[in-house]
Coordinates of N, CA, C and O in Angstrom, one line a residue:
X6 N -8.3 55.7 36.1 CA -8.8 56.7 37.0 C -9.0 58.0 36.3 O -9.7 58.9 36.9
X7 N -8.5 58.1 35.1 CA -8.8 59.3 34.3 C -9.4 58.8 32.9 O -8.9 57.9 32.3
X8 N -10.5 59.5 32.6 CA -11.1 59.2 31.3 C -10.9 60.4 30.4 O -11.1 61.6 30.8
X9 N -10.6 60.1 29.1 CA -10.3 61.1 28.2 C -11.1 60.9 26.9 O -11.1 59.8 26.4
X10 N -11.9 61.9 26.5 CA -12.8 61.8 25.4 C -12.5 62.9 24.4 O -12.6 64.1 24.7
X11 N -12.0 62.5 23.2 CA -11.7 63.5 22.2 C -12.9 63.8 21.3 O -13.8 63.0 21.2
X12 N -12.9 65.0 20.8 CA -13.9 65.4 19.8 C -13.3 66.5 18.9 O -12.2 67.0 19.1
X13 N -14.0 66.8 17.8 CA -13.6 67.8 16.9 C -12.9 67.3 15.6 O -12.6 68.1 14.8
X14 N -12.7 66.0 15.5 CA -12.1 65.5 14.3 C -13.1 65.6 13.1 O -14.3 65.9 13.3
X15 N -12.5 65.5 11.9 CA -13.3 65.6 10.7 C -12.4 65.6 9.5 O -11.3 65.3 9.6
X16 N -13.0 66.0 8.4 CA -12.4 66.0 7.1 C -12.3 67.4 6.6 O -13.4 68.1 6.5
X17 N -11.1 67.9 6.3 CA -10.9 69.2 5.7 C -9.9 69.2 4.6 O -9.1 68.3 4.5
X18 N -10.0 70.1 3.7 CA -9.0 70.2 2.6 C -7.7 70.7 3.0 O -7.5 71.3 4.1
X19 N -6.6 70.4 2.3 CA -5.3 70.9 2.6 C -5.3 72.5 2.8 O -6.0 73.2 2.0
X20 N -4.6 72.9 3.8 CA -4.6 74.3 4.1 C -5.7 74.8 5.1 O -5.7 75.9 5.6
X21 N -6.6 73.9 5.4 CA -7.7 74.1 6.3 C -7.3 74.1 7.7 O -6.1 73.8 8.1
X22 N -8.2 74.3 8.6 CA -8.0 74.4 10.0 C -9.0 73.5 10.8 O -10.1 73.2 10.3
X23 N -8.6 73.0 11.9 CA -9.5 72.2 12.7 C -9.0 72.3 14.2 O -7.8 72.5 14.5
X24 N -10.0 72.3 15.1 CA -9.7 72.3 16.5 C -10.2 71.1 17.2 O -11.4 70.8 17.2
X25 N -9.3 70.3 17.8 CA -9.6 69.2 18.6 C -9.8 69.5 20.0 O -9.1 70.4 20.5
X26 N -10.7 68.8 20.7 CA -10.9 69.0 22.1 C -10.8 67.7 22.8 O -11.1 66.6 22.2
X27 N -10.4 67.7 24.1 CA -10.4 66.5 24.9 C -10.9 66.8 26.3 O -10.3 67.7 27.0
X28 N -11.9 66.2 26.7 CA -12.5 66.3 28.0 C -12.0 65.3 28.9 O -12.1 64.1 28.7
X29 N -11.4 65.7 30.0 CA -10.9 64.8 31.0 C -11.8 64.8 32.2 O -12.4 65.8 32.6
X30 N -12.0 63.6 32.7 CA -12.9 63.4 33.9 C -12.2 62.3 34.8 O -11.3 61.7 34.4
X31 N -12.8 62.1 35.9 CA -12.3 61.2 36.9 C -11.3 61.9 37.8 O -11.5 63.0 38.3
X32 N -10.1 61.3 38.0 CA -9.1 61.9 38.8 C -8.3 62.9 38.0 O -7.1 62.6 37.6
X33 N -8.8 64.1 37.8 CA -8.2 65.1 37.0 C -6.9 65.7 37.7 O -6.2 66.4 37.0
X34 N -6.7 65.4 38.9 CA -5.5 65.8 39.6 C -4.3 64.9 39.0 O -3.1 65.3 39.3
X35 N -4.6 63.9 38.3 CA -3.6 63.1 37.7 C -3.3 63.4 36.2 O -2.9 62.6 35.4
X36 N -3.5 64.7 35.9 CA -3.3 65.1 34.5 C -2.3 66.3 34.5 O -2.5 67.3 33.9
X37 N -1.2 66.1 35.2 CA -0.1 67.0 35.3 C 0.4 67.4 33.9 O 0.6 68.6 33.6
X38 N 0.6 66.4 33.1 CA 0.9 66.6 31.7 C -0.2 66.1 30.8 O -0.7 65.0 31.1
X39 N -0.5 66.8 29.8 CA -1.5 66.4 28.8 C -0.8 66.5 27.4 O -0.1 67.5 27.2
X40 N -1.2 65.6 26.5 CA -0.5 65.6 25.2 C -1.4 65.0 24.2 O -2.3 64.3 24.5
X41 N -1.1 65.4 23.0 CA -1.7 64.8 21.8 C -0.7 63.9 21.1 O 0.5 64.3 20.9
X42 N -1.1 62.7 20.7 CA -0.4 61.8 19.8 C -1.2 61.6 18.6 O -2.4 61.8 18.6
X43 N -0.6 61.1 17.5 CA -1.3 60.7 16.4 C -0.8 59.5 15.7 O 0.4 59.2 15.9
X44 N -1.6 58.7 15.0 CA -1.2 57.6 14.3 C -1.5 57.7 12.9 O -2.7 57.7 12.5
X45 N -0.4 57.9 12.1 CA -0.6 58.0 10.6 C -0.8 56.6 10.1 O -0.2 55.7 10.6
X46 N -1.6 56.5 9.1 CA -1.8 55.2 8.5 C -0.5 54.5 8.1 O 0.3 55.1 7.5
X47 N -0.4 53.2 8.6 CA 0.8 52.5 8.4 C 2.0 52.8 9.3 O 3.1 52.3 9.1
X48 N 1.8 53.7 10.2 CA 2.9 54.1 11.1 C 2.5 53.9 12.6 O 1.3 53.7 12.9
X49 N 3.5 53.9 13.4 CA 3.2 53.9 14.9 C 2.7 55.2 15.4 O 2.9 56.2 14.7
X50 N 2.2 55.2 16.5 CA 1.7 56.4 17.2 C 3.0 57.3 17.5 O 4.0 56.8 18.0
X51 N 2.8 58.6 17.2 CA 3.9 59.5 17.4 C 3.4 60.7 18.2 O 2.3 61.1 18.1
X52 N 4.3 61.3 19.0 CA 3.9 62.5 19.8 C 3.7 63.7 18.9 O 4.4 63.9 17.9
X53 N 2.7 64.5 19.2 CA 2.4 65.8 18.4 C 2.7 67.0 19.2 O 3.4 67.9 18.8
X54 N 2.2 67.1 20.5 CA 2.4 68.2 21.3 C 2.1 67.9 22.7 O 1.3 67.0 23.0
X55 N 2.6 68.6 23.7 CA 2.3 68.4 25.1 C 2.3 69.7 25.8 O 2.9 70.7 25.4
X56 N 1.6 69.7 26.9 CA 1.4 70.9 27.8 C 1.4 70.5 29.2 O 0.7 69.6 29.6
X57 N 2.1 71.2 30.0 CA 2.1 71.0 31.5 C 1.0 71.7 32.1 O 0.3 72.6 31.5
X58 N 0.8 71.4 33.4 CA -0.3 72.1 34.1 C -0.1 73.6 34.2 O -1.0 74.4 34.3
X59 N 1.2 74.0 34.1 CA 1.5 75.4 34.2 C 1.5 76.1 32.9 O 1.8 77.3 32.8
X60 N 1.2 75.4 31.8 CA 1.1 76.0 30.5 C 2.3 75.9 29.6 O 2.3 76.3 28.4
X61 N 3.4 75.3 30.1 CA 4.6 75.1 29.3 C 4.3 74.1 28.2 O 3.8 73.0 28.4
X62 N 4.6 74.4 26.9 CA 4.3 73.6 25.8 C 5.5 73.1 25.0 O 6.6 73.7 25.1
X63 N 5.3 72.1 24.3 CA 6.3 71.6 23.3 C 5.5 71.0 22.1 O 4.5 70.4 22.3
X64 N 6.1 71.2 20.9 CA 5.5 70.7 19.7 C 6.5 70.0 18.9 O 7.6 70.4 18.8
X65 N 6.0 68.9 18.3 CA 6.9 68.2 17.4 C 7.3 69.1 16.2 O 6.5 70.0 15.8
X66 N 8.4 68.8 15.6 CA 8.9 69.7 14.5 C 8.0 69.6 13.3 O 7.8 70.6 12.6
X67 N 7.3 68.5 13.1 CA 6.4 68.4 12.0 C 5.2 69.3 12.1 O 4.5 69.5 11.1
X68 N 4.8 69.8 13.3 CA 3.6 70.6 13.5 C 4.0 72.0 14.0 O 3.1 72.8 14.1
X69 N 5.2 72.2 14.3 CA 5.6 73.5 14.9 C 5.2 74.6 14.0 O 5.4 74.5 12.8
X70 N 4.7 75.7 14.5 CA 4.2 76.9 13.8 C 2.9 76.7 13.1 O 2.4 77.6 12.5
X71 N 2.4 75.4 13.1 CA 1.1 75.2 12.5 C 0.0 74.8 13.5 O -1.1 75.1 13.4
X72 N 0.4 74.0 14.5 CA -0.5 73.5 15.6 C -0.2 74.2 16.9 O 1.0 74.7 17.1
X73 N -1.2 74.4 17.7 CA -1.0 75.0 19.0 C -1.8 74.2 20.1 O -3.0 74.1 19.9
X74 N -1.1 73.7 21.1 CA -1.7 73.0 22.1 C -2.0 73.9 23.3 O -1.3 74.8 23.6
X75 N -3.2 73.8 23.9 CA -3.6 74.6 25.0 C -4.5 73.8 26.0 O -4.9 72.7 25.6
X76 N -4.7 74.3 27.1 CA -5.6 73.6 28.1 C -6.3 74.6 28.9 O -5.8 75.7 29.3
X77 N -7.5 74.2 29.3 CA -8.3 75.0 30.3 C -8.4 74.2 31.5 O -9.2 73.3 31.6
X78 N -7.6 74.5 32.5 CA -7.6 73.6 33.7 C -8.9 73.7 34.5 O -9.3 72.7 35.1
X79 N -9.5 74.8 34.5 CA -10.8 74.9 35.2 C -11.9 74.1 34.6 O -12.7 73.5 35.3
X80 N -11.8 73.9 33.2 CA -12.8 73.1 32.5 C -12.3 71.7 32.3 O -13.0 70.9 31.6
X81 N -11.1 71.3 32.7 CA -10.5 70.0 32.5 C -10.5 69.6 31.0 O -10.9 68.5 30.7
X82 N -10.1 70.6 30.2 CA -10.2 70.4 28.8 C -8.9 70.7 28.1 O -8.2 71.7 28.4
X83 N -8.5 69.8 27.2 CA -7.3 70.0 26.4 C -7.7 70.3 24.9 O -8.7 69.8 24.4
X84 N -6.9 71.2 24.3 CA -7.2 71.6 22.9 C -6.0 71.4 22.0 O -4.9 71.4 22.5
X85 N -6.3 71.2 20.7 CA -5.2 71.3 19.7 C -5.8 72.0 18.5 O -6.6 71.6 17.8
X86 N -5.3 73.2 18.4 CA -5.6 74.1 17.2 C -4.7 73.7 16.1 O -3.5 73.8 16.2
X87 N -5.2 73.3 15.0 CA -4.5 72.8 13.8 C -4.7 73.8 12.6 O -5.9 73.9 12.2
X88 N -3.7 74.3 12.1 CA -3.8 75.2 10.9 C -2.9 74.8 9.8 O -2.0 74.0 10.0
X89 N -3.1 75.3 8.6 CA -2.3 74.9 7.5 C -2.2 73.4 7.3 O -1.1 72.9 7.1
X90 N -3.3 72.7 7.5 CA -3.2 71.3 7.5 C -2.7 70.7 6.2 O -3.0 71.2 5.1
X91 N -2.0 69.6 6.3 CA -1.4 68.9 5.1 C -1.9 67.5 5.1 O -2.3 66.9 6.1
X92 N -1.9 66.9 3.9 CA -2.3 65.5 3.8 C -1.6 64.6 4.7 O -2.2 63.6 5.3
X93 N -0.4 64.8 5.0 CA 0.4 64.0 5.9 C 0.0 64.1 7.4 O 0.5 63.4 8.2
X94 N -0.9 65.1 7.7 CA -1.5 65.2 9.0 C -2.6 64.2 9.2 O -3.1 64.1 10.4
X95 N -3.0 63.6 8.2 CA -4.1 62.6 8.3 C -3.8 61.5 9.3 O -2.7 61.0 9.3
X96 N -4.7 61.2 10.2 CA -4.5 60.1 11.1 C -5.5 60.2 12.2 O -6.4 61.0 12.3
X97 N -5.3 59.2 13.1 CA -6.1 59.2 14.4 C -5.4 60.0 15.4 O -4.2 59.7 15.7
X98 N -6.0 60.9 16.0 CA -5.4 61.7 17.1 C -5.9 61.3 18.4 O -7.1 61.2 18.7
X99 N -5.0 61.1 19.3 CA -5.3 60.6 20.7 C -4.9 61.7 21.7 O -3.8 62.3 21.7
X100 N -5.8 61.8 22.7 CA -5.6 62.6 23.9 C -4.9 61.8 24.9 O -5.4 60.6 25.1
X101 N -3.9 62.3 25.6 CA -3.2 61.5 26.6 C -3.0 62.4 27.9 O -3.0 63.6 27.8
X102 N -2.7 61.7 29.0 CA -2.4 62.4 30.2 C -1.4 61.6 31.0 O -1.4 60.4 30.9
X103 N -0.6 62.3 31.8 CA 0.4 61.7 32.6 C 0.3 62.3 34.0 O 0.0 63.5 34.2
X104 N 0.6 61.5 35.0 CA 0.5 61.9 36.4 C 1.6 62.8 36.8 O 1.5 63.7 37.7
X105 N 2.7 62.7 36.0 CA 3.9 63.6 36.2 C 4.0 64.7 35.2 O 3.2 64.7 34.2
X106 N 4.9 65.6 35.4 CA 5.0 66.7 34.5 C 5.6 66.2 33.1 O 6.1 65.1 33.1
X107 N 5.5 67.0 32.1 CA 5.8 66.5 30.8 C 7.3 66.2 30.6 O 7.7 65.4 29.8
X108 N 8.1 66.9 31.4 CA 9.6 66.5 31.4 C 9.8 65.1 31.7 O 10.7 64.4 31.2
X109 N 9.0 64.5 32.6 CA 9.1 63.2 33.0 C 8.3 62.2 32.2 O 8.6 61.1 31.9
X110 N 7.1 62.7 31.9 CA 6.1 61.8 31.3 C 6.0 61.8 29.8 O 5.4 60.8 29.2
X111 N 6.4 62.8 29.1 CA 6.3 62.9 27.7 C 7.6 62.7 26.9 O 8.6 63.3 27.3
X112 N 7.6 61.8 25.9 CA 6.4 61.2 25.3 C 6.2 59.7 25.7 O 5.2 59.1 25.3
X113 N 7.1 59.1 26.5 CA 7.0 57.7 26.8 C 6.4 57.3 28.1 O 6.3 56.1 28.3
X114 N 5.9 58.3 28.9 CA 5.3 57.9 30.2 C 3.9 58.3 30.4 O 3.5 58.6 31.5
X115 N 3.1 58.4 29.3 CA 1.7 58.8 29.4 C 0.9 57.7 30.1 O 1.1 56.5 29.7
X116 N 0.1 58.0 31.0 CA -0.6 57.1 31.8 C -2.0 56.8 31.3 O -2.6 55.7 31.5
X117 N -2.7 57.7 30.6 CA -4.0 57.6 30.2 C -4.2 57.9 28.8 O -3.6 58.9 28.3
X118 N -5.1 57.2 28.1 CA -5.3 57.4 26.7 C -6.7 57.5 26.3 O -7.5 56.7 26.9
X119 N -7.1 58.4 25.4 CA -8.5 58.4 24.9 C -8.6 57.4 23.7 O -7.6 56.7 23.4
X120 N -9.7 57.3 23.2 CA -10.0 56.3 22.1 C -9.6 56.9 20.7 O -9.5 56.2 19.8
X121 N -9.4 58.2 20.7 CA -9.0 58.9 19.4 C -10.1 59.5 18.6 O -11.3 59.2 18.8
X122 N -9.7 60.5 17.8 CA -10.7 61.1 16.9 C -10.0 61.2 15.5 O -8.8 61.5 15.4
X123 N -10.7 60.9 14.5 CA -10.1 60.8 13.1 C -10.0 62.2 12.5 O -10.9 63.0 12.5
X124 N -8.8 62.5 12.0 CA -8.6 63.7 11.2 C -8.2 63.3 9.8 O -7.2 62.6 9.6
X125 N -8.9 63.8 8.8 CA -8.6 63.5 7.4 C -8.4 64.8 6.6 O -9.3 65.6 6.6
X126 N -7.2 64.9 6.0 CA -6.9 66.0 5.1 C -6.8 65.5 3.7 O -5.9 64.8 3.3
X127 N -7.8 66.0 2.9 CA -7.8 65.5 1.5 C -8.5 66.6 0.6 O -9.3 67.4 1.1
X128 N -8.1 66.6 -0.6 CA -8.7 67.5 -1.6 C -10.1 67.1 -2.0 O -10.4 65.9 -2.0

């Protein structure tokens, strides 16, 4: 019922910045919580950051103070601003949404997933 399409991935050197975007469509009333996950090569998907419809955010320790999640509810768009990027940030980044707030839905109750966008950090 919700379609999520990521964009903005690419390749940047360590220390660089990148902004990911996610366009939500369909039943956007079912995006109470939106979040970014990533899959590092050889690892399972892990949560990166989440934001509720009211703007309350949470960030994984590994990205705290470097990444910032935000959303534009009027535009049904989710963002992830990534700064001071490290090689270990390399991976596929996925946009997700949950029908419930992030307290209930994040990280294990996300209902909708995008196909991902690749982020590569290398010299």
